[in-house]
Amino acid sequence: MLKMLLLFVLLTVYSYAEYNSSVVVKQDVDLNTTIASKKIRQKNIDKTLVDVNRSDTNMSNPSNIMDPIYTSENNMTREHNTLYKDIFDEQNQEADKALKELENYNSAMAEGNVTTVIAPTTYLEGPSVDDNSSMISTKTKLDDVSNLDIAKEQRKQRKEARKKEHEKPTGKVQQRIDTIVVKGSVLQGQIDQLTSEFISFKLVYGEGSIRIDYADVDTLSTEHEYHIYFDGKETLGYITAIKEHAFLELKHGEVEELITISKIDRLIISEKEDTSFENRMRNKFPYFSGNMDLGLEYESGSNKKRKLKVAGRLTRMRASFKTVLDVNYAYEETKTVDTVSVLNKHELYSFLEQDYSLSEHDLLIAEIGYDFDVPRYVDNRLYPSLGYGYKIMSEKKQWIQFKVGLGYVYETFLGNEETNRSSSRNHYVSGLLGMDAEYEIDDLAIINRVLLGAHFFYMPGIQNPRENWLLRYALTASVPISKMLSLVMVGRQITDDNPSPEIGNNKLTFDMYFRLRF
């Protein structure tokens, strides 16, 4: 009897121990079973795919195609192949999730943190869909990430950073970057110039700008806010897209607007982002740009000297029209103890040019010039002209323009009492030949960059070019000191049909002064 009681107690203790052990390892056994099932399913998938490949091979054999039994079986395989593959893929995903649970369970077992039993989970709902699957995450494969995806992710991060800055100012300004995709290549920087013909884009990781045709642009979006002038109107906002290489999509607030690129006159960064005096003036006078030169000299003593030099250039540019006004005036008077006052300079040279773009390279040009030069006895000279121009442009500061046409010259000359020469006048029909060019050199050793310019203007008489002509040419070199200030050196040659032998036909001047740009 005692033996029977002892045996009963031992059996009870053994059964309790077996129950606890089965509870702890239940999850492990179920998950390992899932692993084995996954391997079996994978073998079935491989076998099915092999069978399909064999059937495809046999289909190329005409004798097999004529076999009705083979054809029936092959059609059934093809009909159910897609369905089987979807089911296998779903089961594989379930097995992957089970493997993940097994890893977590084993880690917890190793740390001694398993105190309860979790029943095996059956995954029947299929793979979940993430709404942000197009964004880069920790689960994204590197092979699936493109340059555009990276740019979008960086843009999203900068947007979130700016939002946090707005909520809690830190004193630092988040960098804004415009993004343009050109033939699949992602470029980041800022729009430097946007016209009806091309985009000039300044890269964030280099110096200078590159010119991009709209036909090569895939997408365009900006983080900078721009002031756009088009078709006599203006708007302020962010560029969100380019449509059909011919339209810009602009967003300001909750309003979206579509702008025809061919009607754009000018694009300027908003005053909110750039508060400089120069940018405020550009927003106030969007169609105008230019420069002003001023030089003064005064000397008093045994010699008296007064000098004044004023020059300016004003340009008004819209989509198809460009107006340029050049004015140069100089005055110089000297007096010594032994001589009377002598007028060395009292001259004005002005020139107005109107260009109309027929195409990207072709221009219709109308010009009119007026000048006088008292020391050279030129009282008045007026010379209008009309012609055709051709412009070759590689970048904003690298271009050359040729022009040819017809003109008319009317001029009057002062008399000279010392030589008993009376006043006279002259007029003639002339031809027109001209050339203007600019070329910027950067990355120099001592100075940052130099802007070189050239101007050539020739109006020979049609009937007698040896007796009647006007010739002007000049070379300039401008060294920028700041955004608005430059040091300028100008060499200018003037040749014309002056009737005064004592004066001659040629005049060469060289000037150096500071230039204020706006």
XYZ file of C-alpha atoms in Angstrom:
518
model
C 0.000 0.000 0.000
C 2.855 2.381 0.875
C 4.547 1.580 -2.413
C 1.385 2.381 -4.359
C 1.060 5.770 -2.618
C 4.701 6.658 -3.329
C 4.291 5.728 -6.997
C 1.195 7.944 -7.239
C 3.075 10.938 -5.816
C 5.972 10.469 -8.242
C 3.615 10.289 -11.206
C 1.862 13.474 -10.084
C 5.134 15.396 -9.790
C 6.376 14.127 -13.175
C 3.115 15.121 -14.890
C 3.296 18.658 -13.448
C 6.907 19.063 -14.671
C 6.002 17.811 -18.143
C 3.129 20.297 -18.318
C 5.373 23.309 -17.521
C 7.989 22.205 -20.045
C 5.405 21.837 -22.816
C 4.038 25.288 -22.058
C 7.451 26.950 -22.360
C 8.489 25.239 -25.574
C 5.050 25.303 -27.238
C 5.787 28.538 -29.127
C 9.224 27.264 -30.191
C 7.787 24.018 -31.577
C 5.029 25.838 -33.483
C 7.450 28.299 -35.019
C 9.925 25.601 -35.992
C 7.043 23.786 -37.630
C 6.344 26.991 -39.591
C 9.969 27.033 -40.764
C 9.712 23.467 -42.012
C 6.465 24.311 -43.791
C 8.096 27.284 -45.461
C 10.902 25.112 -46.810
C 8.378 22.613 -48.204
C 6.364 25.407 -49.844
C 9.533 26.883 -51.387
C 10.395 23.506 -52.883
C 6.873 23.330 -54.329
C 7.303 26.780 -55.868
C 10.629 25.827 -57.408
C 9.155 22.594 -58.751
C 6.171 24.431 -60.222
C 8.391 26.978 -61.946
C 10.562 24.210 -63.385
C 7.480 22.477 -64.727
C 6.278 25.708 -66.300
C 9.652 26.251 -67.980
C 9.574 22.730 -69.316
C 6.077 23.238 -70.645
C 7.200 26.469 -72.361
C 10.042 24.540 -73.969
C 7.733 21.815 -75.129
C 5.331 24.362 -76.601
C 8.039 25.285 -79.111
C 7.901 21.679 -80.421
C 5.107 21.286 -83.021
C 4.610 17.636 -82.177
C 3.831 18.476 -78.580
C 1.397 21.173 -79.578
C -0.656 18.662 -81.542
C -0.944 16.387 -78.494
C -4.395 17.125 -76.994
C -3.537 15.679 -73.576
C -0.382 17.770 -73.336
C -2.216 20.916 -74.509
C -4.950 20.516 -71.905
C -2.463 20.009 -69.074
C -0.302 22.905 -70.228
C -3.282 25.296 -70.388
C -4.307 24.285 -66.873
C -0.782 24.939 -65.630
C -0.722 28.381 -67.227
C -4.160 29.318 -65.862
C -3.328 28.389 -62.279
C 0.351 29.383 -62.242
C -0.309 33.011 -61.312
C -2.813 32.046 -58.604
C -0.412 29.481 -57.098
C 2.457 31.960 -57.070
C 0.346 34.596 -55.263
C -0.660 32.044 -52.628
C 2.964 30.918 -52.172
C 4.141 34.514 -51.851
C 1.512 35.194 -49.183
C 2.516 32.079 -47.271
C 6.177 33.044 -47.488
C 5.355 36.415 -45.975
C 3.535 34.650 -43.133
C 6.566 32.445 -42.579
C 8.878 35.482 -42.549
C 6.772 37.070 -39.826
C 6.842 33.817 -37.878
C 10.652 33.703 -38.178
C 10.821 37.231 -36.790
C 8.707 36.164 -33.817
C 10.985 33.190 -33.284
C 14.065 35.429 -33.189
C 12.419 37.734 -30.646
C 11.327 34.722 -28.598
C 14.808 33.164 -28.595
C 16.345 36.483 -27.526
C 13.865 36.757 -24.685
C 14.594 33.159 -23.653
C 18.330 33.879 -23.576
C 17.741 36.887 -21.324
C 15.337 34.955 -19.071
C 12.469 37.351 -19.728
C 9.840 34.768 -20.856
C 7.184 34.468 -18.174
C 4.040 33.896 -20.256
C 3.113 31.907 -23.281
C 1.894 33.563 -26.470
C -0.323 31.472 -28.679
C 0.889 30.992 -32.274
C -0.344 33.718 -34.614
C -1.885 32.897 -37.960
C -1.288 35.559 -40.624
C -4.229 35.450 -42.968
C -4.704 39.081 -43.910
C -1.815 39.164 -46.422
C 0.910 41.771 -46.802
C 0.162 45.234 -45.451
C 0.470 48.327 -47.588
C 2.390 51.361 -46.365
C 1.078 54.678 -47.643
C 4.610 56.123 -47.527
C 6.216 53.265 -49.441
C 7.674 55.704 -51.948
C 9.697 57.386 -49.189
C 13.049 56.125 -47.989
C 12.936 54.187 -44.706
C 15.091 51.746 -42.754
C 13.483 48.866 -44.684
C 14.091 50.291 -48.165
C 16.584 48.370 -50.307
C 19.453 50.465 -51.655
C 18.900 49.065 -55.148
C 15.393 50.572 -55.191
C 16.523 54.118 -54.265
C 17.016 56.619 -57.101
C 18.576 60.085 -57.044
C 15.105 61.590 -57.289
C 13.979 59.610 -54.227
C 16.960 60.977 -52.286
C 16.171 64.530 -53.363
C 12.520 64.124 -52.321
C 13.541 62.742 -48.927
C 15.995 65.615 -48.379
C 13.304 68.085 -49.400
C 10.873 66.506 -46.905
C 13.461 66.684 -44.116
C 14.220 70.353 -44.843
C 10.499 71.145 -44.875
C 10.053 69.504 -41.477
C 13.124 71.344 -40.149
C 11.766 74.705 -41.337
C 8.425 73.917 -39.696
C 10.177 73.206 -36.400
C 12.206 76.420 -36.751
C 8.995 78.369 -37.272
C 7.495 76.856 -34.143
C 10.651 77.377 -32.074
C 13.138 79.936 -33.503
C 16.808 79.038 -33.027
C 18.451 81.983 -34.789
C 19.663 79.807 -37.691
C 18.165 80.033 -41.188
C 17.481 76.715 -42.914
C 19.029 76.564 -46.369
C 16.488 76.574 -49.183
C 17.264 74.538 -52.289
C 15.613 74.419 -55.702
C 15.588 71.043 -57.472
C 15.606 70.443 -61.220
C 15.777 67.071 -62.985
C 17.490 67.237 -66.385
C 17.353 64.079 -68.498
C 17.183 61.964 -65.334
C 19.987 63.820 -63.491
C 18.999 65.597 -60.277
C 20.536 69.065 -59.827
C 20.162 71.195 -56.711
C 20.793 74.908 -56.305
C 18.899 78.084 -57.145
C 17.340 79.565 -60.265
C 19.624 82.381 -61.419
C 17.596 83.476 -64.428
C 14.390 82.311 -66.036
C 13.423 83.632 -69.453
C 10.977 82.629 -72.157
C 13.759 80.583 -73.807
C 15.884 78.939 -71.092
C 16.664 78.503 -67.384
C 19.964 79.601 -65.878
C 20.606 77.429 -62.802
C 23.250 78.070 -60.136
C 24.428 74.833 -58.524
C 24.676 74.631 -54.744
C 27.945 72.641 -54.892
C 29.886 74.886 -57.280
C 30.308 78.359 -58.737
C 28.746 79.821 -61.829
C 25.511 78.992 -63.620
C 24.538 76.546 -66.327
C 22.027 77.198 -69.096
C 19.272 74.578 -69.523
C 16.729 74.382 -72.330
C 13.139 73.660 -71.319
C 13.026 70.634 -73.623
C 15.628 68.913 -71.384
C 13.813 69.593 -68.091
C 11.883 66.655 -66.572
C 10.745 68.243 -63.294
C 11.269 71.556 -61.510
C 10.387 72.596 -57.963
C 11.607 75.430 -55.736
C 11.905 76.087 -52.039
C 12.725 79.733 -52.748
C 9.855 82.139 -53.213
C 9.974 84.041 -56.506
C 8.367 87.155 -57.956
C 7.377 86.337 -61.556
C 6.386 88.963 -64.138
C 4.526 87.686 -67.199
C 2.201 89.032 -69.892
C 1.824 92.392 -68.127
C 0.965 90.668 -64.812
C 2.863 89.591 -61.730
C 2.572 86.856 -59.123
C 4.466 85.637 -56.053
C 4.937 82.020 -54.993
C 6.783 78.708 -55.267
C 7.271 76.717 -58.464
C 5.893 73.210 -57.962
C 6.143 71.648 -61.435
C 6.804 72.155 -65.130
C 4.130 70.914 -67.526
C 4.769 69.797 -71.115
C 7.990 71.871 -71.214
C 5.773 74.926 -71.804
C 4.005 75.781 -68.533
C 5.079 76.482 -64.949
C 2.850 75.468 -62.062
C 3.059 78.057 -59.284
C 1.604 77.847 -55.780
C 1.006 80.760 -53.414
C -0.895 79.855 -50.268
C -3.648 77.470 -51.254
C -3.926 78.896 -54.779
C -2.291 77.147 -57.748
C -1.627 78.955 -61.012
C -0.411 77.853 -64.452
C 1.901 80.288 -66.298
C 2.887 80.082 -69.963
C 6.692 80.078 -70.118
C 6.857 81.971 -73.424
C 5.107 84.938 -71.772
C 7.503 85.275 -68.809
C 9.355 88.591 -68.720
C 11.428 88.217 -65.576
C 11.865 86.136 -62.415
C 13.272 87.723 -59.230
C 13.699 86.253 -55.769
C 11.186 87.721 -53.321
C 12.019 90.552 -50.942
C 11.093 88.313 -48.004
C 14.069 86.045 -48.737
C 16.536 88.701 -49.923
C 16.151 92.054 -48.160
C 19.174 93.727 -49.788
C 18.813 97.159 -51.389
C 19.682 95.746 -54.797
C 16.962 93.083 -54.624
C 14.379 95.594 -53.399
C 15.172 97.803 -56.396
C 14.862 94.837 -58.739
C 11.420 94.032 -57.361
C 10.386 97.682 -57.635
C 11.691 98.076 -61.203
C 11.593 94.511 -62.551
C 12.118 95.317 -66.223
C 15.099 97.642 -65.734
C 18.798 97.112 -65.073
C 21.832 99.276 -65.636
C 24.859 101.051 -64.231
C 26.020 104.556 -63.390
C 29.576 105.935 -63.703
C 30.682 109.209 -62.112
C 34.074 110.881 -61.987
C 35.031 114.321 -60.613
C 38.283 116.266 -60.469
C 38.946 119.783 -59.243
C 42.316 121.516 -58.937
C 42.973 125.056 -57.650
C 46.293 126.959 -57.469
C 48.679 128.138 -60.152
C 46.817 125.731 -62.400
C 43.070 125.459 -62.342
C 41.372 122.351 -63.574
C 37.801 121.151 -63.557
C 36.791 117.718 -64.769
C 33.442 115.936 -64.866
C 32.731 112.468 -66.228
C 29.222 111.021 -66.229
C 28.228 107.798 -67.980
C 25.301 105.464 -67.678
C 23.580 102.502 -69.244
C 19.918 101.646 -68.805
C 18.376 98.415 -70.072
C 14.698 97.527 -70.154
C 13.997 93.913 -71.035
C 10.759 92.029 -71.526
C 10.009 88.673 -73.158
C 10.628 89.716 -76.784
C 11.757 93.324 -76.396
C 15.015 94.821 -75.193
C 15.729 98.545 -74.922
C 19.231 99.887 -74.234
C 20.194 103.507 -73.579
C 23.877 104.515 -73.366
C 24.954 108.032 -72.339
C 28.503 109.390 -71.959
C 29.266 113.001 -71.080
C 32.648 114.584 -70.312
C 33.690 118.126 -69.452
C 37.216 119.418 -68.817
C 38.503 122.965 -68.484
C 42.022 124.066 -67.551
C 43.695 127.397 -66.883
C 47.282 128.284 -66.034
C 49.000 131.494 -64.960
C 50.330 132.189 -68.424
C 47.326 131.045 -70.476
C 43.663 131.754 -70.655
C 40.994 129.225 -69.887
C 41.005 126.358 -72.352
C 38.067 124.060 -72.986
C 39.539 120.607 -73.432
C 36.349 118.554 -73.298
C 32.688 119.283 -73.761
C 31.208 116.215 -75.421
C 28.170 113.983 -75.357
C 27.685 110.553 -76.908
C 24.266 108.936 -76.578
C 22.812 105.858 -78.189
C 19.356 104.250 -78.046
C 18.809 100.691 -79.280
C 15.588 98.698 -79.533
C 15.786 94.934 -80.178
C 12.885 92.666 -81.029
C 13.482 88.895 -80.843
C 12.225 87.003 -83.860
C 13.623 83.732 -82.509
C 16.267 82.536 -80.074
C 19.060 83.934 -82.287
C 17.417 86.321 -84.779
C 16.746 89.973 -83.956
C 15.202 93.010 -85.565
C 17.228 96.079 -84.524
C 16.339 99.786 -84.592
C 18.936 102.346 -83.393
C 19.438 106.071 -83.170
C 22.511 107.933 -81.988
C 23.155 111.558 -81.111
C 26.415 113.283 -80.154
C 28.309 116.551 -80.119
C 31.943 117.409 -79.430
C 32.656 121.154 -79.148
C 36.505 120.998 -79.073
C 36.326 118.949 -82.295
C 33.825 121.403 -83.844
C 31.048 118.828 -84.061
C 27.909 120.825 -83.340
C 25.292 118.093 -83.815
C 25.265 114.621 -85.266
C 22.182 112.405 -85.618
C 22.344 108.882 -87.093
C 19.343 106.484 -87.086
C 19.617 102.940 -88.493
C 17.581 99.778 -88.998
C 18.933 96.277 -89.405
C 19.053 92.570 -88.648
C 20.930 91.016 -85.743
C 22.131 87.519 -84.917
C 23.022 86.587 -81.334
C 25.062 83.617 -80.155
C 24.792 82.990 -76.431
C 26.325 80.205 -74.367
C 25.735 81.709 -70.920
C 24.381 84.867 -69.355
C 27.817 86.520 -69.381
C 29.197 84.885 -72.522
C 27.600 86.052 -75.755
C 28.268 87.825 -79.062
C 25.867 89.684 -81.345
C 26.324 90.777 -84.956
C 24.204 93.318 -86.832
C 23.921 94.592 -90.399
C 21.581 97.115 -91.993
C 21.106 100.597 -93.439
C 21.226 104.048 -91.852
C 21.250 107.785 -92.371
C 23.671 110.403 -91.000
C 22.964 114.104 -90.515
C 25.695 116.320 -89.026
C 26.559 120.009 -88.582
C 29.977 121.506 -87.788
C 30.991 124.687 -85.980
C 33.044 127.354 -87.698
C 36.555 128.428 -86.693
C 37.396 132.140 -86.721
C 41.122 131.520 -86.479
C 41.158 129.550 -89.733
C 38.300 131.497 -91.303
C 36.312 128.287 -91.668
C 32.578 128.788 -91.619
C 30.027 126.390 -90.193
C 28.821 123.586 -92.448
C 26.582 120.572 -92.588
C 26.628 117.132 -94.177
C 24.237 114.207 -94.644
C 24.353 110.858 -96.419
C 22.794 107.371 -96.615
C 25.008 104.751 -95.063
C 25.355 101.075 -94.398
C 25.509 99.552 -90.918
C 27.945 96.995 -89.518
C 28.140 96.284 -85.798
C 29.216 93.828 -83.131
C 28.761 93.613 -79.347
C 30.148 90.945 -77.049
C 30.687 90.020 -73.387
C 32.913 87.362 -71.882
C 33.408 86.632 -68.201
C 36.652 85.121 -66.896
C 36.513 83.637 -63.403
C 38.740 81.665 -61.021
C 41.695 84.030 -61.485
C 44.695 83.971 -59.170
C 44.580 87.513 -57.751
C 41.057 88.719 -58.473
C 37.921 86.636 -58.467
C 36.623 87.447 -61.952
C 36.771 89.963 -64.797
C 34.006 90.866 -67.236
C 35.357 91.824 -70.672
C 33.283 93.741 -73.196
C 33.694 94.778 -76.823
C 31.750 97.209 -79.025
C 32.129 97.904 -82.744
C 29.971 100.313 -84.795
C 30.615 101.342 -88.405
C 28.416 103.434 -90.754
C 30.121 103.970 -94.136
C 28.501 106.205 -96.772
C 26.885 104.282 -99.619
C 28.078 106.645 -102.394
C 31.417 107.826 -101.013
C 32.629 105.741 -98.057
C 36.094 107.361 -98.081
C 34.680 110.834 -97.489
C 31.684 110.009 -95.290
C 31.854 107.552 -92.425
C 31.408 107.014 -88.693
C 33.464 104.507 -86.740
C 33.296 103.707 -83.015
C 34.905 100.846 -81.145
C 35.636 100.283 -77.467
C 37.094 97.682 -75.123
C 36.121 97.466 -71.459
C 37.285 95.479 -68.440
C 35.159 95.411 -65.303
C 36.396 93.991 -61.982
C 33.551 93.414 -59.488
C 34.291 94.639 -55.965
C 30.876 93.858 -54.532
C 27.435 93.007 -55.873
C 26.829 96.624 -56.867
C 30.289 98.165 -57.215
C 32.948 97.546 -59.878
C 36.218 99.039 -61.042
C 36.002 99.784 -64.791
C 38.667 100.505 -67.402
C 37.524 101.719 -70.831
C 39.506 102.350 -73.996
C 37.525 104.121 -76.725
C 38.424 105.044 -80.322
C 36.372 107.588 -82.335
C 36.944 108.098 -86.056
C 34.727 110.228 -88.310
C 34.683 112.596 -91.287
C 35.671 115.745 -89.381
C 36.283 118.616 -91.827
C 38.825 120.400 -89.601
C 42.388 119.473 -90.622
C 43.787 120.859 -87.362
C 41.562 118.533 -85.364
C 41.957 115.373 -87.404
C 39.680 112.397 -87.799
C 40.781 110.265 -84.841
C 40.293 110.483 -81.094
C 41.490 107.934 -78.541
C 40.517 108.109 -74.865
C 41.212 105.902 -71.856
C 39.212 106.158 -68.618
C 39.217 104.337 -65.283
C 36.463 104.866 -62.738
C 34.054 103.129 -60.364
C 30.741 101.795 -61.621
C 27.561 101.408 -59.607
C 25.284 98.636 -60.908
C 21.580 98.285 -60.260
